[in-house]
């Protein structure tokens, strides 16, 4: 039996799952066990199309869950909205997890019946940019790639003929490739608001590459892991001091790098310029509503009216739609970058939303998606 | 549109029980005030959605005033608390947008404070006249 707060090293007992998973297949096995033992009705998995494309699907087939192991850094989907109204278990990057928590705060998700296995995340890449990067920087045909990996600050691509090429991520980002912009300045690398916080940071020595560091964050995480151990899907052992220290070290190194990026991206703009910058950027908008559609924290769902607020006849300098989005996101934006990814006219939506949300959230010491006890700050607290 | 023709256009949200009464008192007391004001009466300042304010700006308001009962005097117990929470937040947003902070103002005015209402409107109008037309004003709107 594990305890809340335990820090463990674990791996899947099935050798096949263990080798397919990015680091020991613990997450895959835990999710499969939850489904097998009836803890949940479905599991959200990424159905792999190719190296750059995967579709999130909700499956009730244990074999499909077991077959879904392995991470894909070039598929930056957000899974939070798949948890709405369902009894499922899901893996998630910190932004997925924060999305679910924000949904739960607004009664979109019932956390009692939703299990979240958080994954450490140092950043994801945009599929289109990745393809371009492969051609320009790696001189590899994107179709020849058979796998990718991030190790010691280097991004490694393997080709089908077994060749490997590694380039430091810093160099890639210098050239405008690498991680998505919002990932560079992301402030949460370990999803401490999930039920289990897993990742390969802190796994060293003989276990490196085939075990997962796992922290039990709450009662639900304990239930999830106990269930997997009882079902014989995973094996765990306590992590030693060294592993814990290394995980912390990686985390703080990532965070300090993130805050450097933050200063680089969010340069101060004088008032007058700021307004014309926003108007200019939003002028390109074709009002497709995609940024709202993918937004993991938008709880209006299908009933949302914000997309109807735009009319060309209005002749406004800025669309009412963006105003509503700015308002709604100021207290909930987690900076996941989905909106920028899907924007068909390449408006830097995420960085604009962050410009509004960041100071407001900082002022109220409010970090969305991290703490269930704090209500959204627009919710009026009466004495 | 030349500068000469431009007169500040100010939208004021007034609550039915206090600040609208204040505006009434200002009129009855014959306190001089500029004609730049357009009053929108709401039942309570708690009814004022941040979107109403933003929409007013987009429609061409040079300034928006949010007014209501004094804290503790709300006809609906705590509507003006709610208005204040939203206002504080809206204030930041308007500033971040790049609008001058003078273009959005909050004031608590009771039904008997006609003179205060008139002075408030006069002050804001003078400030806005200094600032000029709002950069969010649509083309062709005066």
Coordinates of C-alpha atoms in Angstrom, one line a residue:
Chain A
X1 CA 0.0 0.0 0.0
X2 CA 1.3 3.4 -0.9
X3 CA 0.7 6.6 1.1
X4 CA -0.2 10.1 0.0
X5 CA 3.1 12.0 -0.5
X6 CA 5.1 8.9 -1.3
X7 CA 7.8 9.3 -3.9
X8 CA 8.3 6.1 -5.8
X9 CA 10.1 4.6 -8.8
X10 CA 7.9 2.3 -10.8
X11 CA 7.6 0.4 -14.0
X12 CA 5.1 -1.8 -15.8
X13 CA 5.5 -5.5 -15.1
X14 CA 4.7 -6.5 -18.6
X15 CA 8.1 -6.3 -20.5
X16 CA 6.4 -5.3 -23.7
X17 CA 4.6 -2.3 -22.2
X18 CA 7.7 -1.4 -20.3
X19 CA 9.9 -1.2 -23.4
X20 CA 7.3 0.7 -25.4
X21 CA 6.6 3.3 -22.8
X22 CA 8.9 6.4 -22.8
X23 CA 10.2 5.5 -19.3
X24 CA 9.1 2.2 -18.0
X25 CA 5.4 2.3 -19.0
X26 CA 4.2 3.1 -15.5
X27 CA 1.6 5.6 -16.7
X28 CA 0.3 3.2 -19.4
X29 CA 0.0 0.4 -16.9
X30 CA -1.7 2.5 -14.3
X31 CA -4.3 3.7 -16.8
X32 CA -4.9 0.2 -18.1
X33 CA -5.3 -1.2 -14.6
X34 CA -7.8 1.5 -13.7
X35 CA -9.9 0.5 -16.7
X36 CA -9.4 -3.3 -16.1
X37 CA -10.6 -3.1 -12.5
X38 CA -13.5 -0.8 -13.3
X39 CA -12.3 2.3 -11.5
X40 CA -13.2 4.3 -14.6
X41 CA -15.4 3.7 -17.7
X42 CA -12.9 4.9 -20.2
X43 CA -9.3 6.2 -20.7
X44 CA -8.2 9.1 -22.9
X45 CA -5.4 7.9 -25.1
X46 CA -3.6 9.4 -28.1
X47 CA -4.2 7.4 -31.2
X48 CA -1.0 7.7 -33.2
X49 CA -1.4 8.5 -36.9
X50 CA 2.2 9.3 -37.6
X51 CA 5.1 11.0 -35.8
X52 CA 3.4 14.4 -36.0
X53 CA -0.2 13.6 -35.7
X54 CA -2.4 11.8 -33.1
X55 CA -6.0 12.0 -32.2
X56 CA -7.3 11.9 -28.6
X57 CA -9.8 9.1 -28.3
X58 CA -11.7 7.7 -25.3
X59 CA -11.4 4.0 -25.2
X60 CA -12.7 1.2 -23.0
X61 CA -10.4 -1.4 -24.5
X62 CA -7.5 -2.3 -22.2
X63 CA -5.4 -3.5 -25.1
X64 CA -5.7 -0.2 -26.8
X65 CA -4.6 1.6 -23.7
X66 CA -1.6 -0.7 -23.3
X67 CA -0.7 -0.2 -27.0
X68 CA -0.8 3.6 -26.6
X69 CA 2.5 3.9 -24.7
X70 CA 5.3 6.3 -25.6
X71 CA 5.4 10.0 -25.7
X72 CA 5.0 12.3 -28.7
X73 CA 6.5 15.7 -28.2
X74 CA 5.3 17.0 -31.5
X75 CA 1.6 16.5 -30.8
X76 CA 0.5 19.4 -28.6
X77 CA -3.2 18.5 -28.0
X78 CA -4.9 19.4 -24.8
X79 CA -7.0 16.6 -23.3
X80 CA -8.8 18.6 -20.6
X81 CA -12.1 19.0 -22.5
X82 CA -12.4 15.2 -23.0
X83 CA -12.9 14.9 -19.3
X84 CA -16.0 17.0 -19.3
X85 CA -19.0 15.0 -18.2
X86 CA -17.3 11.6 -18.3
X87 CA -16.0 9.1 -15.8
X88 CA -12.5 8.6 -17.1
X89 CA -8.8 8.4 -16.4
X90 CA -6.5 10.4 -18.4
X91 CA -2.8 11.1 -18.7
X92 CA -1.9 14.8 -18.9
X93 CA 0.9 17.4 -19.2
X94 CA 0.7 20.1 -16.6
X95 CA -1.5 22.2 -18.9
X96 CA -3.9 19.3 -19.4
X97 CA -4.1 18.8 -15.7
X98 CA -4.6 22.5 -15.0
X99 CA -7.3 22.6 -17.6
X100 CA -9.2 19.8 -15.9
X101 CA -8.9 21.6 -12.5
X102 CA -10.2 24.9 -13.9
X103 CA -13.1 23.0 -15.5
X104 CA -13.8 21.4 -12.2
X105 CA -13.9 24.8 -10.4
X106 CA -16.6 25.8 -12.8
X107 CA -18.5 22.5 -12.4
X108 CA -17.5 21.2 -15.8
X109 CA -15.8 18.1 -14.5
X110 CA -16.6 16.0 -11.6
X111 CA -13.2 15.4 -10.0
X112 CA -14.5 12.6 -7.8
X113 CA -14.8 10.3 -10.8
X114 CA -12.0 11.7 -13.0
X115 CA -8.5 10.3 -12.4
X116 CA -5.6 12.3 -13.7
X117 CA -2.1 11.0 -14.1
X118 CA 0.2 14.0 -14.6
X119 CA 3.3 13.9 -16.6
X120 CA 6.3 16.1 -16.2
X121 CA 6.7 18.3 -19.3
X122 CA 9.5 20.5 -20.4
X123 CA 7.6 21.6 -23.5
X124 CA 6.0 20.4 -26.7
X125 CA 6.6 21.2 -30.3
X126 CA 4.2 22.3 -33.1
X127 CA 3.9 19.6 -35.7
X128 CA 4.3 22.0 -38.7
X129 CA 7.2 23.8 -37.2
X130 CA 8.8 20.4 -36.4
X131 CA 8.6 19.3 -40.0
X132 CA 10.2 22.5 -41.1
X133 CA 12.9 22.1 -38.5
X134 CA 13.7 18.6 -39.6
X135 CA 14.3 19.8 -43.1
X136 CA 16.2 22.9 -42.3
X137 CA 18.2 22.0 -39.1
X138 CA 18.4 18.3 -39.2
X139 CA 18.4 17.8 -42.9
X140 CA 16.2 14.7 -42.5
X141 CA 13.1 14.0 -44.5
X142 CA 10.2 14.3 -42.0
X143 CA 8.7 11.0 -43.4
X144 CA 11.9 9.1 -42.5
X145 CA 11.7 9.8 -38.8
X146 CA 10.9 6.8 -36.6
X147 CA 11.2 8.4 -33.2
X148 CA 12.3 11.4 -31.1
X149 CA 13.6 11.9 -27.7
X150 CA 14.7 14.7 -25.4
X151 CA 17.8 14.0 -23.4
X152 CA 20.1 16.3 -21.5
X153 CA 18.8 19.4 -23.3
X154 CA 19.2 17.9 -26.7
X155 CA 16.5 17.0 -29.1
X156 CA 17.3 13.7 -30.8
X157 CA 15.6 12.3 -33.9
X158 CA 16.0 8.8 -35.0
X159 CA 15.6 7.9 -38.7
X160 CA 14.3 4.6 -40.1
X161 CA 17.8 3.5 -41.0
X162 CA 18.8 3.7 -37.4
X163 CA 20.7 7.0 -37.6
X164 CA 20.5 9.5 -34.8
X165 CA 21.0 13.2 -34.9
X166 CA 21.0 15.5 -31.8
X167 CA 20.9 19.3 -31.7
X168 CA 20.8 21.2 -28.4
X169 CA 17.3 22.7 -27.8
X170 CA 18.8 26.1 -27.1
X171 CA 20.3 26.2 -30.6
X172 CA 17.0 25.2 -32.1
X173 CA 15.1 27.9 -30.3
X174 CA 17.8 30.5 -31.2
X175 CA 16.8 29.7 -34.8
X176 CA 13.1 30.0 -34.1
X177 CA 12.3 26.3 -33.9
X178 CA 12.1 24.0 -31.0
X179 CA 9.4 24.2 -28.4
X180 CA 6.3 26.3 -28.8
X181 CA 6.6 29.8 -27.5
X182 CA 4.3 29.3 -24.6
X183 CA 6.1 26.2 -23.5
X184 CA 9.3 28.1 -23.2
X185 CA 7.9 30.5 -20.6
X186 CA 5.6 27.9 -18.9
X187 CA 5.8 28.1 -15.1
X188 CA 4.5 24.6 -14.2
X189 CA 6.7 21.7 -15.2
X190 CA 5.7 19.1 -12.6
X191 CA 1.9 18.7 -12.4
X192 CA 1.5 18.8 -8.7
X193 CA -2.3 19.3 -9.0
X194 CA -2.8 15.9 -10.6
X195 CA -3.5 12.7 -8.7
X196 CA -0.2 11.2 -9.6
X197 CA 2.8 13.2 -10.8
X198 CA 5.0 11.1 -13.0
X199 CA 8.0 11.6 -15.1
X200 CA 11.5 10.5 -15.9
X201 CA 13.3 13.3 -14.0
X202 CA 15.2 11.7 -11.2
X203 CA 15.5 8.3 -12.6
X204 CA 19.2 7.5 -12.8
X205 CA 21.6 4.6 -13.0
X206 CA 20.5 1.2 -14.2
X207 CA 16.8 2.2 -14.2
X208 CA 17.3 5.2 -16.4
X209 CA 15.0 5.0 -19.4
X210 CA 12.9 2.1 -18.1
X211 CA 11.4 3.4 -14.9
X212 CA 9.2 6.3 -13.9
X213 CA 9.5 8.6 -10.9
X214 CA 6.0 8.9 -9.4
X215 CA 4.7 11.1 -6.6
X216 CA 1.4 10.3 -5.0
X217 CA -0.4 13.7 -4.7
X218 CA -3.7 12.8 -3.1
X219 CA -6.1 10.1 -2.0
X220 CA -7.3 9.5 -5.6
X221 CA -3.7 9.0 -6.7
X222 CA -3.2 6.5 -3.9
X223 CA -6.3 4.6 -5.0
X224 CA -5.1 4.6 -8.6
X225 CA -1.6 3.3 -7.8
X226 CA -2.8 0.8 -5.2
X227 CA -5.2 -0.6 -7.8
X228 CA -2.5 -1.0 -10.3
X229 CA -0.2 -2.7 -7.9
X230 CA -2.9 -5.1 -6.7
X231 CA -3.8 -5.9 -10.2
X232 CA -0.2 -6.8 -10.9
X233 CA 0.3 -4.2 -13.6
X234 CA 3.1 -2.2 -12.0
X235 CA 6.0 -2.6 -9.6
X236 CA 7.1 0.2 -7.4
X237 CA 10.0 0.9 -5.0
X238 CA 10.7 4.0 -2.9
X239 CA 12.8 6.6 -4.6
X240 CA 16.1 7.4 -2.8
X241 CA 17.2 10.9 -1.7
X242 CA 19.4 11.3 -4.8
X243 CA 16.5 10.7 -7.2
X244 CA 14.3 13.3 -5.4
X245 CA 17.1 15.8 -5.4
X246 CA 17.8 15.4 -9.1
X247 CA 14.1 15.8 -9.9
X248 CA 14.0 19.0 -8.0
X249 CA 17.2 20.2 -9.7
X250 CA 15.8 19.5 -13.2
X251 CA 12.6 21.3 -12.2
X252 CA 14.2 24.4 -10.9
X253 CA 16.6 24.6 -13.9
X254 CA 13.7 24.4 -16.2
X255 CA 11.8 27.0 -14.3
X256 CA 14.6 29.5 -14.2
X257 CA 15.1 29.0 -18.0
X258 CA 11.3 29.6 -18.3
X259 CA 11.5 32.9 -16.4
X260 CA 14.3 34.1 -18.7
X261 CA 12.2 33.4 -21.7
X262 CA 9.2 35.2 -20.1
X263 CA 11.2 38.4 -19.9
X264 CA 12.3 38.0 -23.5
X265 CA 8.8 37.4 -24.9
X266 CA 6.9 39.9 -22.8
X267 CA 8.7 43.2 -23.4
X268 CA 7.2 46.3 -22.0
X269 CA 5.2 48.4 -24.5
X270 CA 4.2 52.0 -24.1
X271 CA 0.5 52.5 -23.7
X272 CA -0.3 54.1 -27.0
X273 CA 1.6 51.4 -28.9
X274 CA -0.1 48.6 -27.0
X275 CA -3.5 49.5 -28.2
X276 CA -2.5 49.8 -31.8
X277 CA -0.6 46.5 -31.4
X278 CA -3.7 44.7 -30.2
X279 CA -5.9 46.3 -32.8
X280 CA -3.5 45.4 -35.5
X281 CA -3.1 41.8 -34.4
X282 CA -6.8 41.2 -34.0
X283 CA -7.7 42.9 -37.3
X284 CA -6.5 39.7 -39.1
X285 CA -9.1 37.6 -37.2
X286 CA -11.6 35.8 -39.5
X287 CA -13.8 34.8 -36.5
X288 CA -13.7 31.1 -37.0
X289 CA -13.9 30.6 -33.3
X290 CA -11.3 27.9 -33.3
X291 CA -9.4 29.5 -30.4
X292 CA -12.5 29.2 -28.2
X293 CA -13.2 25.7 -29.4
X294 CA -9.8 24.3 -28.3
X295 CA -9.5 26.3 -25.1
X296 CA -9.3 23.8 -22.3
X297 CA -10.6 26.3 -19.7
X298 CA -13.6 27.6 -21.6
X299 CA -16.5 26.2 -19.7
X300 CA -19.3 27.7 -21.7
X301 CA -19.0 24.7 -24.0
X302 CA -21.5 24.5 -26.8
X303 CA -23.8 27.1 -25.2
X304 CA -21.2 29.9 -25.5
X305 CA -22.4 33.0 -27.2
X306 CA -19.1 34.8 -27.5
X307 CA -18.7 33.8 -31.1
X308 CA -22.0 35.5 -31.9
X309 CA -20.8 38.8 -30.6
X310 CA -19.1 39.6 -33.9
X311 CA -20.9 41.4 -36.7
X312 CA -19.1 43.1 -39.6
X313 CA -21.9 45.7 -39.5
X314 CA -20.7 46.8 -36.1
X315 CA -17.6 48.5 -37.5
X316 CA -15.8 48.3 -34.2
X317 CA -12.1 48.8 -33.9
X318 CA -11.8 45.6 -32.0
X319 CA -14.1 42.7 -32.0
X320 CA -16.4 42.2 -29.1
X321 CA -15.5 38.5 -29.3
X322 CA -11.9 39.2 -28.3
X323 CA -13.1 41.4 -25.5
X324 CA -15.2 38.6 -24.1
X325 CA -12.3 36.1 -24.5
X326 CA -9.9 38.5 -22.7
X327 CA -12.3 38.9 -19.9
X328 CA -13.1 35.2 -19.5
X329 CA -9.4 34.2 -19.7
X330 CA -8.0 36.7 -17.3
X331 CA -8.7 34.6 -14.3
X332 CA -8.4 31.2 -16.0
X333 CA -5.8 31.3 -18.8
X334 CA -3.2 28.6 -18.1
X335 CA -1.1 29.5 -21.1
X336 CA -1.3 26.2 -22.8
X337 CA -0.9 27.7 -26.3
X338 CA -3.7 25.8 -28.0
X339 CA -5.3 29.0 -29.3
X340 CA -2.1 30.1 -31.1
X341 CA -1.6 26.6 -32.5
X342 CA -5.0 26.5 -34.2
X343 CA -5.3 30.1 -35.3
X344 CA -5.6 30.0 -39.1
X345 CA -4.3 33.5 -39.6
X346 CA -1.4 33.2 -37.1
X347 CA -2.4 35.7 -34.5
X348 CA -0.2 35.3 -31.4
X349 CA -3.4 34.7 -29.4
X350 CA -1.7 33.0 -26.4
X351 CA 0.9 35.8 -25.8
X352 CA -1.8 38.4 -26.1
X353 CA -4.0 36.6 -23.6
X354 CA -1.0 36.1 -21.3
X355 CA -0.3 39.8 -21.4
X356 CA -3.7 40.4 -19.8
X357 CA -3.9 37.4 -17.6
X358 CA -0.4 37.4 -16.2
X359 CA -0.4 40.7 -14.3
X360 CA -4.0 40.1 -13.1
X361 CA -3.2 36.6 -11.8
X362 CA 0.1 37.7 -10.3
X363 CA -1.5 40.6 -8.4
X364 CA -4.0 38.2 -6.8
X365 CA -1.4 35.5 -6.2
X366 CA -3.6 33.2 -8.2
X367 CA -2.3 30.4 -10.2
X368 CA -5.1 28.8 -12.2
X369 CA -5.4 25.0 -12.2
X370 CA -3.0 24.5 -9.3
X371 CA -5.3 24.8 -6.2
X372 CA -8.9 23.7 -5.9
X373 CA -9.5 25.6 -2.7
X374 CA -9.2 29.0 -4.4
X375 CA -12.3 30.0 -6.4
X376 CA -11.8 32.0 -9.7
X377 CA -11.0 35.5 -8.7
X378 CA -13.9 37.0 -10.6
X379 CA -16.2 35.1 -8.3
X380 CA -17.1 37.6 -5.7
X381 CA -16.2 36.7 -2.2
X382 CA -18.6 38.2 0.3
X383 CA -17.8 38.6 3.9
Chain B
X1 CA -14.3 65.0 -38.6
X2 CA -12.5 68.0 -37.3
X3 CA -11.5 68.5 -33.6
X4 CA -13.8 71.4 -33.4
X5 CA -16.9 69.3 -33.8
X6 CA -15.9 66.8 -31.3
X7 CA -17.5 66.9 -27.9
X8 CA -16.8 64.2 -25.3
X9 CA -19.4 61.5 -25.2
X10 CA -19.6 59.9 -21.8
X11 CA -21.6 56.9 -20.9
X12 CA -22.7 56.6 -17.2
X13 CA -24.1 53.5 -15.7
X14 CA -26.3 54.6 -12.8
X15 CA -28.1 52.4 -10.4
X16 CA -31.8 52.9 -10.0
X17 CA -31.7 53.6 -6.2
X18 CA -28.8 55.9 -5.6
X19 CA -26.8 57.4 -8.5
X20 CA -29.7 57.7 -10.8
X21 CA -31.5 59.5 -8.0
X22 CA -28.3 61.6 -7.6
X23 CA -28.5 62.6 -11.3
X24 CA -32.1 63.5 -10.7
X25 CA -31.3 65.6 -7.7
X26 CA -28.5 67.3 -9.7
X27 CA -31.2 68.3 -12.3
X28 CA -33.7 69.4 -9.7
X29 CA -31.1 71.4 -7.8
X30 CA -30.1 73.1 -11.1
X31 CA -26.5 72.3 -10.8
X32 CA -24.7 73.2 -14.1
X33 CA -23.3 70.1 -15.8
X34 CA -22.1 69.5 -19.3
X35 CA -24.3 67.8 -21.8
X36 CA -21.7 65.1 -22.6
X37 CA -23.4 62.5 -20.5
X38 CA -25.5 59.6 -21.6
X39 CA -27.1 57.8 -18.7
X40 CA -27.9 54.1 -18.7
X41 CA -30.1 53.1 -15.8
X42 CA -29.6 49.7 -14.3
X43 CA -31.5 48.4 -11.3
X44 CA -28.2 47.8 -9.4
X45 CA -24.5 48.5 -10.1
X46 CA -24.1 44.7 -9.6
X47 CA -25.9 44.3 -12.9
X48 CA -23.1 46.0 -14.8
X49 CA -21.3 43.3 -16.7
X50 CA -17.7 44.2 -17.7
X51 CA -18.9 43.5 -21.2
X52 CA -21.4 46.4 -21.1
X53 CA -18.5 48.7 -20.3
X54 CA -16.3 47.3 -23.1
X55 CA -19.1 47.5 -25.5
X56 CA -19.7 51.1 -24.7
X57 CA -16.1 51.8 -25.6
X58 CA -16.3 49.9 -28.8
X59 CA -19.5 51.8 -29.7
X60 CA -17.6 55.1 -29.4
X61 CA -17.8 56.3 -25.8
X62 CA -15.0 58.5 -24.8
X63 CA -15.4 57.6 -21.2
X64 CA -17.4 55.2 -19.1
X65 CA -18.6 55.9 -15.6
X66 CA -19.6 53.2 -13.2
X67 CA -21.7 54.6 -10.4
X68 CA -23.7 53.1 -7.6
X69 CA -24.8 53.3 -4.0
X70 CA -22.2 53.8 -1.3
X71 CA -20.7 50.6 0.0
X72 CA -23.1 49.2 2.6
X73 CA -26.1 51.1 1.3
X74 CA -26.9 48.8 -1.6
X75 CA -30.6 48.3 -2.1
X76 CA -29.9 44.6 -2.8
X77 CA -27.5 44.2 0.1
X78 CA -24.3 43.6 -1.7
X79 CA -24.6 44.4 -5.4
X80 CA -22.1 47.2 -5.2
X81 CA -19.5 44.9 -3.7
X82 CA -19.8 42.8 -6.7
X83 CA -19.6 45.8 -9.0
X84 CA -16.4 46.9 -7.2
X85 CA -14.7 43.5 -7.6
X86 CA -15.5 43.5 -11.3
X87 CA -14.5 47.2 -11.6
X88 CA -11.0 46.6 -10.1
X89 CA -10.5 43.9 -12.6
X90 CA -11.9 45.9 -15.5
X91 CA -9.7 48.8 -14.6
X92 CA -6.6 46.6 -15.0
X93 CA -7.9 45.3 -18.3
X94 CA -8.6 48.8 -19.7
X95 CA -5.1 49.9 -18.7
X96 CA -3.5 46.9 -20.3
X97 CA -5.5 47.6 -23.5
X98 CA -3.7 50.9 -23.6
X99 CA -6.6 53.2 -22.9
X100 CA -6.0 56.1 -20.5
X101 CA -7.1 55.2 -17.0
X102 CA -9.2 58.4 -16.9
X103 CA -11.6 56.9 -19.4
X104 CA -13.0 54.5 -16.9
X105 CA -14.1 55.8 -13.5
X106 CA -15.9 54.6 -10.5
X107 CA -17.8 56.7 -8.0
X108 CA -20.3 56.0 -5.3
X109 CA -23.1 58.6 -5.3
X110 CA -26.2 58.6 -3.1
X111 CA -29.6 59.9 -4.2
X112 CA -29.1 63.1 -2.2
X113 CA -25.7 64.0 -3.6
X114 CA -26.8 65.9 -6.6
X115 CA -24.0 68.4 -6.4
X116 CA -21.4 65.5 -6.2
X117 CA -22.9 64.0 -9.3
X118 CA -22.7 67.3 -11.2
X119 CA -19.1 67.9 -10.1
X120 CA -18.1 64.4 -11.0
X121 CA -19.5 64.8 -14.5
X122 CA -17.9 68.2 -14.9
X123 CA -14.5 66.9 -13.8
X124 CA -14.6 63.8 -16.1
X125 CA -15.7 65.9 -19.0
X126 CA -12.8 68.3 -18.5
X127 CA -10.3 65.4 -18.3
X128 CA -11.6 63.8 -21.4
X129 CA -11.6 67.1 -23.3
X130 CA -7.9 67.2 -22.5
X131 CA -7.3 63.6 -23.7
X132 CA -9.2 63.9 -26.9
X133 CA -11.4 61.3 -28.6
X134 CA -11.1 57.7 -27.6
X135 CA -8.8 55.6 -29.9
X136 CA -11.4 52.9 -29.8
X137 CA -14.0 55.2 -31.4
X138 CA -15.2 53.6 -34.7
X139 CA -14.8 55.6 -37.9
X140 CA -17.6 57.9 -38.6
X141 CA -18.9 58.1 -35.1
X142 CA -18.7 61.5 -33.6

